[in-house]
Amino acid sequence: MTPNELLEQAKARIGSVLLVDEDQQLSAMLLTSIRRYRDLSGYCKKITIKSAGRKDLPSDFLAISSLKDSTEDALFVDIEQDQLGKYLTLPASGAPFTLRYFSDLLAIDMNLGSLPYEAEDLICEHLITQIKKENSKRLAVVEGMAEMDTSQISSPDSFDQMLLAIEERMKSQSILGDILSLQP
């Protein structure tokens, strides 16, 4: 699912009057949810590099998780950057190489790129909670101006607690601890 499809799904799942309908604000909330998932859980991709020398890194490259040669020995290389982007230089022997890297989910094209399947539910839940929080703030203002009872409207603090709980679930899915514990 693309990020923008996920946004549309979140809006459809709100189920009540959607007072937050500014595209720019909704897009910012979507980016916040994706960023929180990336920072708290992490997402790795694996590629095989068939030859040595300078290799351009994918546009969604964030950091190396591991790099191994054909004998499964770990390699340590520097990531360099020039006007064309990030790259690394692999030694003359040891091909093919296996690179596992952390993906920058914010680098995904919002209309064409796909979010990782395992991330969709938590990102969507985080996004819905952000939208509901802002929605309830606006609803409280409208009902307050109309001198209606606002006691049934959830407080921003309750939404903050929900966001923290979702972020804890993101942390529990984290691959970061597993990867770090495997290193000697």
Coordinates of C-alpha atoms in Angstrom, one line a residue, residues 4-148:
N4 CA -1.2 8.1 0.3
E5 CA -3.5 5.0 0.1
L6 CA -2.8 4.5 3.8
L7 CA -3.9 8.1 4.4
E8 CA -7.1 7.6 2.5
Q9 CA -7.8 4.4 4.5
A10 CA -7.1 6.2 7.8
K11 CA -9.6 9.0 6.8
A12 CA -12.2 6.4 5.9
R13 CA -11.7 4.5 9.2
I14 CA -12.3 7.7 11.3
G15 CA -16.0 7.0 11.1
S16 CA -17.2 10.5 12.3
V17 CA -17.2 13.9 10.9
L18 CA -13.7 14.7 9.7
L19 CA -13.0 18.3 10.7
V20 CA -9.3 17.9 9.8
D21 CA -9.4 18.0 6.0
E22 CA -6.4 20.2 5.0
D23 CA -4.2 18.1 2.8
Q24 CA -1.0 19.7 4.0
Q25 CA -1.8 19.0 7.7
L26 CA -2.9 15.4 6.9
S27 CA 0.3 14.8 4.9
A28 CA 2.4 16.1 7.8
M29 CA 0.6 13.8 10.2
L30 CA 1.2 10.9 7.8
L31 CA 4.9 11.7 7.7
T32 CA 5.0 11.9 11.5
S33 CA 3.6 8.4 11.7
I34 CA 6.0 7.0 9.2
R35 CA 8.9 8.7 10.9
R36 CA 7.9 7.3 14.3
Y37 CA 7.7 3.8 12.9
R38 CA 11.1 4.2 11.2
D39 CA 12.8 5.6 14.3
L40 CA 11.2 3.2 16.8
S41 CA 11.0 -0.1 14.8
G42 CA 13.3 0.1 11.8
Y43 CA 12.9 -1.7 8.6
C44 CA 15.7 -3.6 6.8
K45 CA 16.1 -4.5 3.2
K46 CA 18.6 -7.0 1.7
I47 CA 20.4 -6.7 -1.7
T48 CA 23.1 -8.8 -3.4
I49 CA 25.9 -6.9 -5.1
K50 CA 27.6 -9.1 -7.7
S51 CA 30.9 -7.3 -8.2
A52 CA 33.5 -5.1 -6.5
G53 CA 34.2 -1.4 -6.8
R54 CA 32.1 1.7 -6.3
K55 CA 28.4 0.9 -5.8
D56 CA 25.7 3.5 -5.6
L57 CA 23.3 2.9 -2.7
P58 CA 19.6 2.8 -3.1
S59 CA 17.7 6.0 -2.7
D60 CA 16.0 4.7 0.5
F61 CA 19.4 3.8 2.1
L62 CA 19.6 5.0 5.7
A63 CA 22.4 3.0 7.3
I64 CA 24.2 -0.4 7.0
S65 CA 22.8 -3.2 9.1
S66 CA 25.4 -5.7 7.8
L67 CA 27.7 -6.3 4.9
K68 CA 29.1 -9.8 4.2
D69 CA 31.2 -11.3 1.4
S70 CA 30.6 -14.7 -0.3
T71 CA 32.1 -16.5 2.7
E72 CA 29.8 -14.8 5.1
D73 CA 32.6 -12.8 6.7
A74 CA 31.6 -9.3 7.8
L75 CA 33.0 -6.3 5.9
F76 CA 33.4 -2.9 7.3
V77 CA 33.3 0.0 4.7
D78 CA 32.8 3.7 4.8
I79 CA 29.7 5.2 3.3
E80 CA 30.6 8.2 1.1
Q81 CA 28.5 10.8 -0.5
D82 CA 29.0 13.0 -3.6
Q83 CA 26.6 15.0 -5.8
L84 CA 25.1 11.8 -7.2
G85 CA 24.3 10.3 -3.8
K86 CA 25.6 7.8 -1.3
Y87 CA 27.9 5.0 -2.3
L88 CA 30.4 2.5 -0.9
T89 CA 33.5 0.9 -2.4
L90 CA 33.8 -2.9 -2.1
P91 CA 37.1 -4.8 -2.2
A92 CA 38.3 -6.6 -5.3
S93 CA 37.7 -10.1 -3.8
G94 CA 34.8 -11.7 -2.0
A95 CA 31.9 -11.1 -4.5
P96 CA 29.0 -11.6 -4.4
F97 CA 28.4 -9.3 -1.4
T98 CA 25.2 -9.3 0.7
L99 CA 24.2 -5.9 2.1
R100 CA 21.4 -5.5 4.6
Y101 CA 20.5 -1.9 5.2
F102 CA 18.0 0.2 7.2
S103 CA 15.5 1.7 4.8
D104 CA 14.4 5.3 5.2
L105 CA 10.7 4.9 4.9
L106 CA 10.4 8.7 4.4
A107 CA 12.2 8.3 1.1
I108 CA 9.3 6.3 -0.3
D109 CA 7.3 8.0 -3.1
M110 CA 4.0 8.9 -1.5
N111 CA 2.0 7.9 -4.6
L112 CA 3.9 5.0 -6.1
G113 CA 6.1 3.5 -3.3
S114 CA 4.9 0.8 -1.0
L115 CA 5.2 0.7 2.8
P116 CA 6.3 -2.5 4.3
Y117 CA 3.3 -4.7 4.9
E118 CA 4.3 -5.3 8.6
A119 CA 4.3 -1.6 9.2
E120 CA 1.0 -0.6 7.7
D121 CA -1.3 -1.4 10.7
L122 CA 0.8 0.5 13.3
I123 CA 1.4 3.5 11.0
C124 CA -2.3 3.6 10.2
E125 CA -3.3 3.4 13.8
H126 CA -0.8 6.1 14.8
L127 CA -2.1 8.3 12.0
I128 CA -5.8 7.8 12.9
T129 CA -5.0 8.7 16.5
Q130 CA -3.3 11.9 15.4
I131 CA -6.3 12.8 13.3
K132 CA -8.8 12.0 16.0
K133 CA -6.8 14.1 18.5
E134 CA -6.9 17.2 16.2
N135 CA -10.5 16.4 15.3
S136 CA -11.5 16.4 18.9
K137 CA -9.8 19.7 19.6
R138 CA -11.7 21.3 16.7
L139 CA -15.0 19.7 17.8
A140 CA -14.5 21.0 21.4
V141 CA -14.1 24.6 20.0
V142 CA -17.2 24.3 17.8
E143 CA -19.3 22.8 20.5
G144 CA -18.0 25.3 23.1
M145 CA -18.9 28.2 20.8
A146 CA -22.4 26.8 20.5
E147 CA -22.5 26.4 24.3
M148 CA -23.0 22.7 24.0

